[in-house]
Tab-separated table of C-alpha atoms in Angstrom:
chain	number	residue	atom	x	y	z
A	1	MET	CA	-2.472	22.910	20.535
A	2	THR	CA	-2.935	19.987	18.221
A	3	GLN	CA	-4.626	16.790	19.406
A	4	LEU	CA	-2.573	14.077	17.796
A	5	SER	CA	0.972	13.813	16.402
A	6	LEU	CA	1.692	11.305	13.654
A	7	ILE	CA	5.236	10.035	14.123
A	8	THR	CA	7.255	8.004	11.588
A	9	HIS	CA	11.088	7.527	11.338
A	10	VAL	CA	12.799	6.850	7.995
A	11	TYR	CA	15.981	5.462	6.616
A	12	ASN	CA	16.591	5.588	2.822
A	13	ALA	CA	12.763	5.573	1.984
A	14	GLN	CA	12.045	8.843	0.084
A	15	ALA	CA	9.259	7.413	-1.965
A	16	ALA	CA	7.434	5.996	1.162
A	17	VAL	CA	7.548	9.414	2.734
A	18	ASP	CA	6.243	11.031	-0.343
A	19	ARG	CA	3.378	8.592	-0.347
A	20	GLN	CA	2.494	9.324	3.275
A	21	VAL	CA	2.716	13.247	2.676
A	22	ALA	CA	0.531	12.975	-0.322
A	23	GLY	CA	-2.147	11.199	1.778
A	24	TRP	CA	-1.877	13.626	4.616
A	25	ARG	CA	-2.364	16.608	2.143
A	26	GLN	CA	-5.697	15.009	1.034
A	27	LEU	CA	-7.163	15.416	4.487
A	28	PRO	CA	-9.760	18.024	5.120
A	29	ALA	CA	-8.567	21.262	6.520
A	30	GLU	CA	-10.577	20.809	9.661
A	31	LEU	CA	-8.773	17.586	10.363
A	32	ARG	CA	-5.415	18.837	9.393
A	33	ALA	CA	-5.857	21.572	11.958
A	34	GLU	CA	-5.947	18.871	14.644
A	35	LEU	CA	-2.780	17.182	13.606
A	36	GLU	CA	0.964	17.436	13.873
A	37	PHE	CA	3.205	15.396	11.556
A	38	ILE	CA	6.709	14.482	12.622
A	39	VAL	CA	9.174	12.699	10.387
A	40	VAL	CA	12.607	11.720	11.635
A	41	ASP	CA	15.307	11.021	8.994
A	42	ASP	CA	17.553	8.412	10.624
A	43	PHE	CA	20.732	9.552	8.694
A	44	SER	CA	19.606	8.477	5.296
A	45	ASP	CA	22.336	8.289	2.676
A	46	GLN	CA	20.555	11.095	0.818
A	47	PRO	CA	18.906	13.553	3.298
A	48	LEU	CA	15.159	13.363	3.312
A	49	THR	CA	13.227	16.016	1.660
A	50	VAL	CA	9.428	16.790	2.168
A	51	ASP	CA	6.919	19.194	0.404
A	52	ARG	CA	5.120	20.524	3.446
A	53	GLY	CA	2.715	22.693	1.621
A	54	ASP	CA	0.233	23.943	4.301
A	55	LEU	CA	0.838	20.823	6.537
A	56	ASN	CA	2.008	21.268	10.101
A	57	LEU	CA	4.928	19.033	9.479
A	58	ARG	CA	8.261	19.014	11.193
A	59	LEU	CA	11.172	17.153	9.719
A	60	PHE	CA	14.143	16.170	11.870
A	61	ARG	CA	17.433	14.690	10.746
A	62	VAL	CA	19.666	12.591	12.978
A	63	ASP	CA	23.374	13.814	12.466
A	64	ASP	CA	25.110	10.732	13.751
A	65	ASP	CA	25.379	7.396	11.799
A	66	ILE	CA	24.012	4.927	14.187
A	67	PRO	CA	22.471	1.646	12.697
A	68	TRP	CA	19.082	0.677	13.873
A	69	ASN	CA	18.475	3.891	15.832
A	70	MET	CA	14.832	3.422	16.104
A	71	PRO	CA	14.783	3.938	19.881
A	72	GLY	CA	16.545	7.285	19.520
A	73	CYS	CA	14.244	8.564	16.671
A	74	ARG	CA	11.102	7.730	18.621
A	75	ASN	CA	12.526	9.476	21.805
A	76	LEU	CA	13.339	12.592	19.851
A	77	ALA	CA	9.972	12.742	18.427
A	78	ALA	CA	8.098	12.376	21.759
A	79	LEU	CA	10.316	15.160	23.251
A	80	GLN	CA	9.579	17.427	20.287
A	81	SER	CA	5.875	16.637	19.987
A	82	ASP	CA	3.282	19.304	20.930
A	83	SER	CA	0.220	16.946	21.148
A	84	PRO	CA	-1.109	14.947	24.092
A	85	TRP	CA	-1.618	11.886	21.856
A	86	LEU	CA	1.157	10.146	19.827
A	87	LEU	CA	0.442	7.795	16.849
A	88	TYR	CA	3.682	5.899	16.160
A	89	PHE	CA	4.043	3.844	12.882
A	90	ASP	CA	6.577	2.478	10.498
A	91	VAL	CA	6.684	4.544	7.183
A	92	ASP	CA	5.424	1.465	5.278
A	93	ASN	CA	2.122	1.376	7.294
A	94	VAL	CA	-0.537	3.652	5.914
A	95	LEU	CA	-3.670	4.666	7.695
A	96	ALA	CA	-6.551	5.748	5.419
A	97	PRO	CA	-7.919	9.256	5.763
A	98	ALA	CA	-11.325	7.847	6.804
A	99	ASP	CA	-9.734	5.831	9.603
A	100	LEU	CA	-7.631	8.905	10.651
A	101	ALA	CA	-10.733	10.921	10.974
A	102	ARG	CA	-12.498	8.220	12.828
A	103	LEU	CA	-9.546	7.997	15.264
A	104	LEU	CA	-9.584	11.818	15.872
A	105	GLY	CA	-13.357	11.513	16.683
A	106	VAL	CA	-12.782	8.987	19.413
A	107	LEU	CA	-9.721	10.438	21.064
A	108	GLY	CA	-11.737	12.063	23.799
A	109	ARG	CA	-13.212	8.734	24.864
A	110	LEU	CA	-10.033	6.720	24.958
A	111	ASN	CA	-8.274	5.670	28.182
A	112	PRO	CA	-5.150	7.620	28.704
A	113	ARG	CA	-3.426	4.757	30.413
A	114	THR	CA	-3.988	2.314	27.518
A	115	LEU	CA	-1.764	1.537	24.447
A	116	TYR	CA	-3.902	1.137	21.599
A	117	VAL	CA	-2.845	-1.224	18.576
A	118	PHE	CA	-4.438	-1.509	15.097
A	119	ARG	CA	-5.417	-4.166	12.734
A	120	ARG	CA	-3.167	-4.568	9.723
A	121	ILE	CA	-4.052	-5.496	6.100
A	122	PHE	CA	-1.576	-6.594	3.310
A	123	GLN	CA	-3.099	-7.165	-0.131
A	124	GLY	CA	-6.549	-7.895	1.369
A	125	GLN	CA	-5.277	-10.277	4.018
A	126	GLU	CA	-5.319	-9.676	7.797
A	127	LEU	CA	-1.901	-9.715	9.391
A	128	GLU	CA	-0.937	-9.573	13.064
A	129	PRO	CA	-0.879	-5.932	14.359
A	130	HIS	CA	2.460	-4.273	13.888
A	131	ILE	CA	4.453	-3.981	17.035
A	132	ASN	CA	5.713	-0.531	15.906
A	133	SER	CA	2.307	0.914	15.124
A	134	PHE	CA	0.393	2.201	18.206
A	135	LEU	CA	-1.505	5.033	19.877
A	136	ILE	CA	-0.508	6.310	23.268
A	137	ARG	CA	-0.657	9.395	25.392
A	138	ARG	CA	2.561	11.364	25.465
A	139	GLN	CA	2.462	11.465	29.304
A	140	GLY	CA	2.405	7.647	29.280
A	141	PHE	CA	5.380	7.519	26.890
A	142	PHE	CA	7.601	9.355	29.476
A	143	ARG	CA	5.950	7.390	32.356
A	144	THR	CA	7.721	4.306	30.746
A	145	GLY	CA	10.926	6.069	30.562
A	146	GLY	CA	10.916	6.068	26.652
A	147	TYR	CA	12.771	3.704	24.501
A	148	ASP	CA	16.007	2.311	25.601
A	149	GLU	CA	18.804	3.437	23.431
A	150	ASP	CA	21.174	0.856	24.725
A	151	PHE	CA	19.579	-1.289	21.907
A	152	SER	CA	20.570	1.258	19.098
A	153	GLY	CA	23.291	0.147	16.857
A	154	HIS	CA	21.816	-3.430	16.567
A	155	TYR	CA	18.614	-4.929	15.531
A	156	GLY	CA	15.568	-5.941	17.482
A	157	PHE	CA	13.917	-6.171	20.911
A	158	GLU	CA	13.678	-2.441	21.630
A	159	ASP	CA	10.074	-2.474	20.873
A	160	VAL	CA	9.582	-5.690	23.098
A	161	LEU	CA	11.080	-3.915	25.967
A	162	PHE	CA	9.022	-0.722	25.412
A	163	ARG	CA	5.824	-2.708	25.419
A	164	GLN	CA	7.041	-4.621	28.555
A	165	LEU	CA	7.619	-1.232	30.319
A	166	TRP	CA	4.253	0.173	29.259
A	167	ARG	CA	2.397	-2.850	30.764
A	168	GLN	CA	4.553	-2.544	33.925
A	169	GLN	CA	4.447	1.248	34.363
A	170	VAL	CA	1.350	2.426	32.759
A	171	GLY	CA	-1.460	0.015	31.729
A	172	PRO	CA	-3.026	-2.515	29.233
A	173	GLU	CA	-2.983	-2.872	25.471
A	174	VAL	CA	-6.179	-2.760	23.529
A	175	LEU	CA	-6.953	-3.615	19.870
A	176	LEU	CA	-8.976	-0.964	17.949
A	177	THR	CA	-10.995	-3.158	15.619
A	178	ASP	CA	-12.747	-0.560	13.496
A	179	MET	CA	-9.741	0.872	11.745
A	180	ALA	CA	-6.620	-0.639	10.110
A	181	PHE	CA	-3.199	0.208	8.762
A	182	GLU	CA	-2.394	-0.892	5.168
A	183	GLN	CA	0.988	-2.635	4.947
A	184	MET	CA	3.045	-1.642	2.112
A	185	GLU	CA	5.942	-3.615	0.486
A	186	LEU	CA	8.980	-2.022	1.953
A	187	GLN	CA	11.815	-3.245	4.101
A	188	THR	CA	15.166	-1.648	4.887
A	189	GLN	CA	17.829	-3.142	2.682
A	190	GLY	CA	21.653	-3.788	3.153
A	191	MET	CA	21.666	-3.786	6.967
A	192	SER	CA	22.274	-6.653	9.261
A	193	ARG	CA	19.207	-8.117	11.085
A	194	ASP	CA	21.178	-10.291	13.342
A	195	THR	CA	19.371	-10.191	16.732
A	196	LYS	CA	22.035	-12.029	18.890
A	197	ARG	CA	23.348	-9.027	20.673
A	198	ASN	CA	19.993	-7.376	21.423
A	199	GLN	CA	18.552	-10.611	22.470
A	200	ALA	CA	21.261	-11.087	25.077
A	201	LEU	CA	20.727	-7.400	26.061
A	202	ILE	CA	16.928	-7.753	26.761
A	203	GLN	CA	17.600	-10.979	28.777
A	204	TYR	CA	20.096	-8.798	30.799
A	205	LYS	CA	17.390	-6.101	31.166
A	206	ALA	CA	14.951	-8.769	32.444
A	207	ALA	CA	17.291	-10.040	34.984
A	208	LEU	CA	17.672	-6.458	36.357
A	209	GLY	CA	13.836	-6.290	36.718
A	210	TRP	CA	13.177	-4.164	33.650
A	211	PRO	CA	14.730	-0.905	34.388
A	212	LYS	CA	13.567	2.312	32.739
A	213	ALA	CA	15.632	3.781	29.964
A	214	ARG	CA	18.333	6.470	30.796
A	215	ASN	CA	19.960	9.251	28.810
A	216	LEU	CA	17.368	9.812	25.941
A	217	VAL	CA	18.644	11.193	22.662
A	218	ARG	CA	22.342	10.217	22.635
A	219	PHE	CA	23.084	11.784	19.329
A	220	GLY	CA	23.104	15.071	17.380
A	221	TRP	CA	20.091	16.063	15.404
A	222	THR	CA	18.740	18.980	13.351
A	223	GLU	CA	15.327	20.235	12.628
A	224	VAL	CA	15.382	20.684	8.874
A	225	GLY	CA	13.800	24.162	7.740
A	226	ALA	CA	13.340	25.439	11.284
A	227	ALA	CA	14.257	29.072	11.836
A	228	PRO	CA	17.596	29.612	13.479
A	229	VAL	CA	17.545	30.053	17.309
A	230	ALA	CA	18.541	33.639	18.335
A	231	THR	CA	21.715	33.795	20.375
């Protein structure tokens, strides 16, 4: 079993994925042996392709056109992961090989009920930690109920709800100060970022007492390049 799954979801960002994969392939073999790489293509206009080489990399494609389906993509990855630890990050956030090696080295000493966030650097300047880049135990992910796919189809607040559920159902959040993601210049284009609908939805969820998500993965999906299942 691998120790850590690196998970990112992608919409129309082939070049950013290529950059990530190129970095992963530079990792020493002994580190790669501890890692699983999961990329979820969120119904990109042109299906994503990856050059796996000898990486333990799994590529999934969402078959249904659902705008802002980050909750579903992250749920799918958690369900499919084989590792006890999950490292979630947006594809425009890059963790240097040295920091990834350092992270693997401390996994055994980390608290399984803590959500770990990372420093973030953009052009040499420190930014606030990215809300979508964090390390958790897979078991803790499901203790929260996962991401709420009621938020899919519209922009915003699914990440806020997940973090609220983590604090309520699992434990605290802690900043890892000795490693950082590098923020690249990338933003999804041509999609509405109007938050009104999801802002009203999270207020409704709060009024209900922050219920857990239900009915995870409400869409069709395919594992690209996987061997067909015998019937």
